PDB file of C-alpha atoms in Angstrom:
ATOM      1  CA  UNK Q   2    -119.931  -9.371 -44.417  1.00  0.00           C
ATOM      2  CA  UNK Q   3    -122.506  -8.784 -41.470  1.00  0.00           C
ATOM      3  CA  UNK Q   4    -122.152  -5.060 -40.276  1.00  0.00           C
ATOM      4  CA  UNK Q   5    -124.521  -4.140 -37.303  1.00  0.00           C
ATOM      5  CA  UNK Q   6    -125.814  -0.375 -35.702  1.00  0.00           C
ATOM      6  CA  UNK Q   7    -127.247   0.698 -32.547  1.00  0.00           C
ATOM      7  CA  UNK Q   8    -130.519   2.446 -32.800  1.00  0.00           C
ATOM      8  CA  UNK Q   9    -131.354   5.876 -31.272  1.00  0.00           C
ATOM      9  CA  UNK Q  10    -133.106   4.294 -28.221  1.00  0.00           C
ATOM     10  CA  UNK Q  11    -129.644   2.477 -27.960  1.00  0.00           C
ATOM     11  CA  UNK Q  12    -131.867  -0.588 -26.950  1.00  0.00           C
ATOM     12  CA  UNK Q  13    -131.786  -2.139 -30.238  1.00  0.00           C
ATOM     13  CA  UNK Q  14    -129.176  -3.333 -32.991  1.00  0.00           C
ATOM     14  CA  UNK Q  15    -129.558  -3.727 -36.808  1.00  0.00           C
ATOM     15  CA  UNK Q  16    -127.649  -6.715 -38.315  1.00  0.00           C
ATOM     16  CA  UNK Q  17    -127.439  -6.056 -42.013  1.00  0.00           C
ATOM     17  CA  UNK Q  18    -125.856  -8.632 -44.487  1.00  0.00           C
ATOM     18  CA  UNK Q  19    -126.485 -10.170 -47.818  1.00  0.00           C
ATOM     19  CA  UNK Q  20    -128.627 -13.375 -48.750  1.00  0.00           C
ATOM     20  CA  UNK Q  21    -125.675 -15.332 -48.479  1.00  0.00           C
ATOM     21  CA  UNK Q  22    -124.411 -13.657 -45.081  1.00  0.00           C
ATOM     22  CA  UNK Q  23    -127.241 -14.100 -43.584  1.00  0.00           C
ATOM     23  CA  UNK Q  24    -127.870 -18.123 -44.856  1.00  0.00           C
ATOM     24  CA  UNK Q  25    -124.762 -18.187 -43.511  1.00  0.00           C
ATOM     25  CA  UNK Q  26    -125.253 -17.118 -39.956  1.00  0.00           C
ATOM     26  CA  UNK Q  27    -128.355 -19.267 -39.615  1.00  0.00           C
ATOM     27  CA  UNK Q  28    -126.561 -22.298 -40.653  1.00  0.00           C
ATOM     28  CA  UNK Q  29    -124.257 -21.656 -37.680  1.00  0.00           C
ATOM     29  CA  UNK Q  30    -126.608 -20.927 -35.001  1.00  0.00           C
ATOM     30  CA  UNK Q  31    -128.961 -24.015 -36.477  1.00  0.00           C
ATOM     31  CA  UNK Q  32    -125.846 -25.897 -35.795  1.00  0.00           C
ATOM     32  CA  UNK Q  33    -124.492 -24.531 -32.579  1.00  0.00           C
ATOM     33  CA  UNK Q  34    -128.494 -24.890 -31.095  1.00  0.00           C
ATOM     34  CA  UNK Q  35    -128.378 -28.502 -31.902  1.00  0.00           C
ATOM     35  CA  UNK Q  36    -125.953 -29.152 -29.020  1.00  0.00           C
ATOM     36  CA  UNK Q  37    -129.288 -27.546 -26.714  1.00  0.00           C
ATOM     37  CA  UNK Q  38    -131.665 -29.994 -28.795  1.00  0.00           C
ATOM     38  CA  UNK Q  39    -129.359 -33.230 -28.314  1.00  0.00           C
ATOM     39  CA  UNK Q  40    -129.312 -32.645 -24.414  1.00  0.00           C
ATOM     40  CA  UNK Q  41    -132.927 -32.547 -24.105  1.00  0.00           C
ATOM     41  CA  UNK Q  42    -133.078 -28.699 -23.289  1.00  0.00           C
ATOM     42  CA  UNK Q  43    -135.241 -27.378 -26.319  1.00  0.00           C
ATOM     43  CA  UNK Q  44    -138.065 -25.929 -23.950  1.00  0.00           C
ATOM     44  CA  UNK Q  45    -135.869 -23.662 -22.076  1.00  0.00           C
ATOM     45  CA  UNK Q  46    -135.241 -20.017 -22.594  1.00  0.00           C
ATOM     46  CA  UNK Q  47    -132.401 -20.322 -23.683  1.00  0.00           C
ATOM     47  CA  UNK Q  48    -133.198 -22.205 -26.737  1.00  0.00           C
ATOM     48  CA  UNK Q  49    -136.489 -20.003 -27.087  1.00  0.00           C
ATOM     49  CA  UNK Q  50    -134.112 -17.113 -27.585  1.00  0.00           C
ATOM     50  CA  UNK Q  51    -131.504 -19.240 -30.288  1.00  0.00           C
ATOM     51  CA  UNK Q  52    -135.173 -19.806 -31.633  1.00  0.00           C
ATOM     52  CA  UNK Q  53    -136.106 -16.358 -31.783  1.00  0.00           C
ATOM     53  CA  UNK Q  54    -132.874 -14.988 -33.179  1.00  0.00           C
ATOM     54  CA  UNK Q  55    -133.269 -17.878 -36.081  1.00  0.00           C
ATOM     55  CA  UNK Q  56    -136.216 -17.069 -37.417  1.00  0.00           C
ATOM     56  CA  UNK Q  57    -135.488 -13.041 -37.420  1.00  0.00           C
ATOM     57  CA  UNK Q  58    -132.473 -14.392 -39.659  1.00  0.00           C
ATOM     58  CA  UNK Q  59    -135.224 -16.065 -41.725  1.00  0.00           C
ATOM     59  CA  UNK Q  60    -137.508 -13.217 -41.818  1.00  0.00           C
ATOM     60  CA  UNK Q  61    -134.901 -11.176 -43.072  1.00  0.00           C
ATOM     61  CA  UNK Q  62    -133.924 -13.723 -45.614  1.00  0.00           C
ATOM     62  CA  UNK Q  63    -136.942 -14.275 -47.011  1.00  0.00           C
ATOM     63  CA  UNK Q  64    -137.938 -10.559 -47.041  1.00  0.00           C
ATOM     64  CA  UNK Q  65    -135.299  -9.596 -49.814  1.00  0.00           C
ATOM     65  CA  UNK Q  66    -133.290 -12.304 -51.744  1.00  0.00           C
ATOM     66  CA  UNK Q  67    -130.452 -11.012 -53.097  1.00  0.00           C
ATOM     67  CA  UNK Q  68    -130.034  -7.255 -51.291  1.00  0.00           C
ATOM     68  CA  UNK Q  69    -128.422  -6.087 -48.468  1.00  0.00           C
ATOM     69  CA  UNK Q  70    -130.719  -6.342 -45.680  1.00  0.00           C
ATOM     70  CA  UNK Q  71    -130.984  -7.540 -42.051  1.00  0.00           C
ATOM     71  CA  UNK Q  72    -133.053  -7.727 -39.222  1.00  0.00           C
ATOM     72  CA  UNK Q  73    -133.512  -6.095 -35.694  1.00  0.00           C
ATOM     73  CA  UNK Q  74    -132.527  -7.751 -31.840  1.00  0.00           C
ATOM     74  CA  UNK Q  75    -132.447  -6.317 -28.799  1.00  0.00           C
ATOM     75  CA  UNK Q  76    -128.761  -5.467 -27.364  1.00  0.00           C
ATOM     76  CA  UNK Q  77    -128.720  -7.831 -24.226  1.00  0.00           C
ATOM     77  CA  UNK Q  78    -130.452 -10.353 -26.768  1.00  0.00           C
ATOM     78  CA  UNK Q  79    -127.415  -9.931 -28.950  1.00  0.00           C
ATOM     79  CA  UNK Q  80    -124.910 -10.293 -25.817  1.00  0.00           C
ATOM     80  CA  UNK Q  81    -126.686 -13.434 -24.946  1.00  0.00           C
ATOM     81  CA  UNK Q  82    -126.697 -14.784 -28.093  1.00  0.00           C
ATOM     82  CA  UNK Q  83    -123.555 -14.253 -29.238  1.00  0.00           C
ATOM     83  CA  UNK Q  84    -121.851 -15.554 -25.588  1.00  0.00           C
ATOM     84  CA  UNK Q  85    -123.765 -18.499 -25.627  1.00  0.00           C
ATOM     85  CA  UNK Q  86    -122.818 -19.415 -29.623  1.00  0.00           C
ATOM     86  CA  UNK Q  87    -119.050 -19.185 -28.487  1.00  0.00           C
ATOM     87  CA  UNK Q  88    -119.876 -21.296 -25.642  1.00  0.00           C
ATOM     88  CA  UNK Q  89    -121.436 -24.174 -26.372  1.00  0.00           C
ATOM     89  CA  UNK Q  90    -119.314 -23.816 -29.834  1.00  0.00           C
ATOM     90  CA  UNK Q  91    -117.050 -26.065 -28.027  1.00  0.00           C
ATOM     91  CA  UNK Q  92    -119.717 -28.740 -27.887  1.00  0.00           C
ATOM     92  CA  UNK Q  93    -120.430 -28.914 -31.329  1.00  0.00           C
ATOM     93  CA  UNK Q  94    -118.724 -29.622 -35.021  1.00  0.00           C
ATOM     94  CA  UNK Q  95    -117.913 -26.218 -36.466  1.00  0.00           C
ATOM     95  CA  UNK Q  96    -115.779 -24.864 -39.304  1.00  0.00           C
ATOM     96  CA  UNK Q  97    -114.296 -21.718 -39.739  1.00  0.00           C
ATOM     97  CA  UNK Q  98    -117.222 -20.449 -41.058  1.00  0.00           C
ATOM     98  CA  UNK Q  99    -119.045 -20.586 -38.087  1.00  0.00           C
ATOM     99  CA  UNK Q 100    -116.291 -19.226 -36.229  1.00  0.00           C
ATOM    100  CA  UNK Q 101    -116.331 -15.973 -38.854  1.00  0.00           C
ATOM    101  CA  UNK Q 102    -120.110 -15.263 -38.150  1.00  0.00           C
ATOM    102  CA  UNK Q 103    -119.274 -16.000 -34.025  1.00  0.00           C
ATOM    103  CA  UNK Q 104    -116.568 -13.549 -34.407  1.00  0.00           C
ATOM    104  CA  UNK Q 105    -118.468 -10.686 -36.213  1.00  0.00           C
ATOM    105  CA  UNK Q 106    -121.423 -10.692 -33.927  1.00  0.00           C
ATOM    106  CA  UNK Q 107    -118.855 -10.558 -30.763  1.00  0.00           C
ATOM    107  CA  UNK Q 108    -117.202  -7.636 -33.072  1.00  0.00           C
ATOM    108  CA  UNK Q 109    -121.172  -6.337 -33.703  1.00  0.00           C
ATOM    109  CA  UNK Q 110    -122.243  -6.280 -30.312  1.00  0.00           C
ATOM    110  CA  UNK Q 111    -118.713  -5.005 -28.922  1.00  0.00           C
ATOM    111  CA  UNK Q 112    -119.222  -1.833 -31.122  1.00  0.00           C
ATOM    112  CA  UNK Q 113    -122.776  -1.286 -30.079  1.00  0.00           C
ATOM    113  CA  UNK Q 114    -123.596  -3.212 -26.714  1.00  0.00           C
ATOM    114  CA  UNK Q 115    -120.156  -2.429 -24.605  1.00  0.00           C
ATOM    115  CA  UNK Q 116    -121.235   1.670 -24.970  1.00  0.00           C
ATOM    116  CA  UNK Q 117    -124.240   1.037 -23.843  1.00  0.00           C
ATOM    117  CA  UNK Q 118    -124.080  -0.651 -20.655  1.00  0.00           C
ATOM    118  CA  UNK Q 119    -120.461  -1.907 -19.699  1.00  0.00           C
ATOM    119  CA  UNK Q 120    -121.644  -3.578 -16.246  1.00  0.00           C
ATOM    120  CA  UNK Q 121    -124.555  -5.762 -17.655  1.00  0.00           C
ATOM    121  CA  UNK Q 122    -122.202  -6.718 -20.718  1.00  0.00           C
ATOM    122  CA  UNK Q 123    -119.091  -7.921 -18.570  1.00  0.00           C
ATOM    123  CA  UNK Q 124    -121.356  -9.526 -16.086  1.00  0.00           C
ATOM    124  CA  UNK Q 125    -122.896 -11.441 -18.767  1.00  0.00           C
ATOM    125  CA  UNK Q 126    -119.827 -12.481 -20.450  1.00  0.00           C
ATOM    126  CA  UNK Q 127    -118.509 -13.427 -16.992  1.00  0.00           C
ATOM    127  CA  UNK Q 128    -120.972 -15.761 -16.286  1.00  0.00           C
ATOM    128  CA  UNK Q 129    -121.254 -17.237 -19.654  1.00  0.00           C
ATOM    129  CA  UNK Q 130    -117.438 -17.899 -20.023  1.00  0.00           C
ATOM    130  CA  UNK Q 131    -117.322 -19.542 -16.182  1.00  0.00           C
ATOM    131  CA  UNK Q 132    -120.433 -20.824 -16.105  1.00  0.00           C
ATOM    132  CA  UNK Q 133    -119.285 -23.816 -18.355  1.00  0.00           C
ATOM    133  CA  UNK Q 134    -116.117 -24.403 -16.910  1.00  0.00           C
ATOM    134  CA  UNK Q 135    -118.052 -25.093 -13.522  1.00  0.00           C
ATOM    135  CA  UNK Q 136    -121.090 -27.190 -14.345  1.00  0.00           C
ATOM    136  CA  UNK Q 137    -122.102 -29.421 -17.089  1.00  0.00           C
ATOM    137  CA  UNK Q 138    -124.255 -28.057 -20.151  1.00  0.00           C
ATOM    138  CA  UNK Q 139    -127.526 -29.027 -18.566  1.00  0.00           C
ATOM    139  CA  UNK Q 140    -126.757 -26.923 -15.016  1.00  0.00           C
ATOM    140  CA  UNK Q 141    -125.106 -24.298 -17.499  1.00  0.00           C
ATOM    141  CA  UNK Q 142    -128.714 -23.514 -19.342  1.00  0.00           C
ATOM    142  CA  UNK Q 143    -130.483 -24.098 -16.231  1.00  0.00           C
ATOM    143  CA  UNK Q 144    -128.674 -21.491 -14.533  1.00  0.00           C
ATOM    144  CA  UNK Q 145    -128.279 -19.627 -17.682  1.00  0.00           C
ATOM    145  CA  UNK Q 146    -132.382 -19.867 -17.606  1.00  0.00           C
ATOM    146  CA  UNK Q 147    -132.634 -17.928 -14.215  1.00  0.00           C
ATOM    147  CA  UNK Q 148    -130.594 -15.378 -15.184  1.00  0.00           C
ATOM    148  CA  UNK Q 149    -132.420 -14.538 -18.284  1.00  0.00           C
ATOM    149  CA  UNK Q 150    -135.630 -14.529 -16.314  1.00  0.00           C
ATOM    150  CA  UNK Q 151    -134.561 -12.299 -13.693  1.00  0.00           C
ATOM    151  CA  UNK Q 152    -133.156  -9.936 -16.256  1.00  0.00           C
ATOM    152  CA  UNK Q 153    -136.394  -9.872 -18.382  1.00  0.00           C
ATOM    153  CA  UNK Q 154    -138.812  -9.811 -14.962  1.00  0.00           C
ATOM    154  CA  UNK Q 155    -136.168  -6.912 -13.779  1.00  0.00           C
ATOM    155  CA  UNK Q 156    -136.643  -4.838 -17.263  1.00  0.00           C
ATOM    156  CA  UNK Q 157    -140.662  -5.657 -17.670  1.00  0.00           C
ATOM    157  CA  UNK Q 158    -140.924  -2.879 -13.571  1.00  0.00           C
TER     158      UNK Q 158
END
């Protein structure tokens, strides 16, 4: 089962699982990115971060077959990630073990993200979970795209 911590600088968060949690998860975010790839959308940043948070789940796969390992992701990246695999879950063909893997990174960052800073997290969820309500996938990552721009210009002062 994937487990996760908070680091000391409470910036980052270890995901630890076995080889076959960890196959897992990347077969569920390979799947839940395809939705981004079949709309054309594969050079945002928004699908550079699915990227991103795919190959760290590769990395750590390939570092240790067979042991309990994991790999390292910011917290916001987490919050992102995770909101936006829910999300545009609803776009794609998933089984209930995709929905296990959504629901224990929502439980991962929960226990690590919400303590460290409750007003970015609920604004982020916020947005994710009306953003695709309002607009259509395309305006969703578009927008989605601004927002992850501003926060990353906003942290880099």
């Amino acid at each position: 089962m994937l487990t996760g911590c908070l680091f000391e600088n409470r910036v980052g968060v270890k995901i630890f699982g076995d080889t076959s949690d960890l196959i897992s998860l990347h077969k569920t975010v390979r799947k839940i990115n395809m939705v981004i790839v079949d709309y054309e959308l594969d050079n945002t940043d928004v699908s550079n971060l699915l990227v991103d948070f795919l190959e760290n789940i590769e990395k750590a796969i390939h570092r240790n077959r067979g042991m309990y390992y994991g790999f390292q992701s910011r917290w916001i990246d987490l919050l992102i990630v995770s909101s936006l695999l829910r999300s545009l879950s609803e776009h794609a063909v998933t089984d209930d073990m995709d929905e296990i893997n959504m629901h224990l990174l929502e439980y991962i960052i929960e226990q690590t993200a919400l303590s460290v800073n409750k007003q970015d997290y609920i604004a982020i969820i916020n947005y994710i979970e009306k953003g695709l309500l309002c607009v259509g996938i395309k305006q969703f990552i578009k927008g989605f795209d601004a927002i992850i721009n501003n926060k990353y210009s906003y942290e880099k002062h």
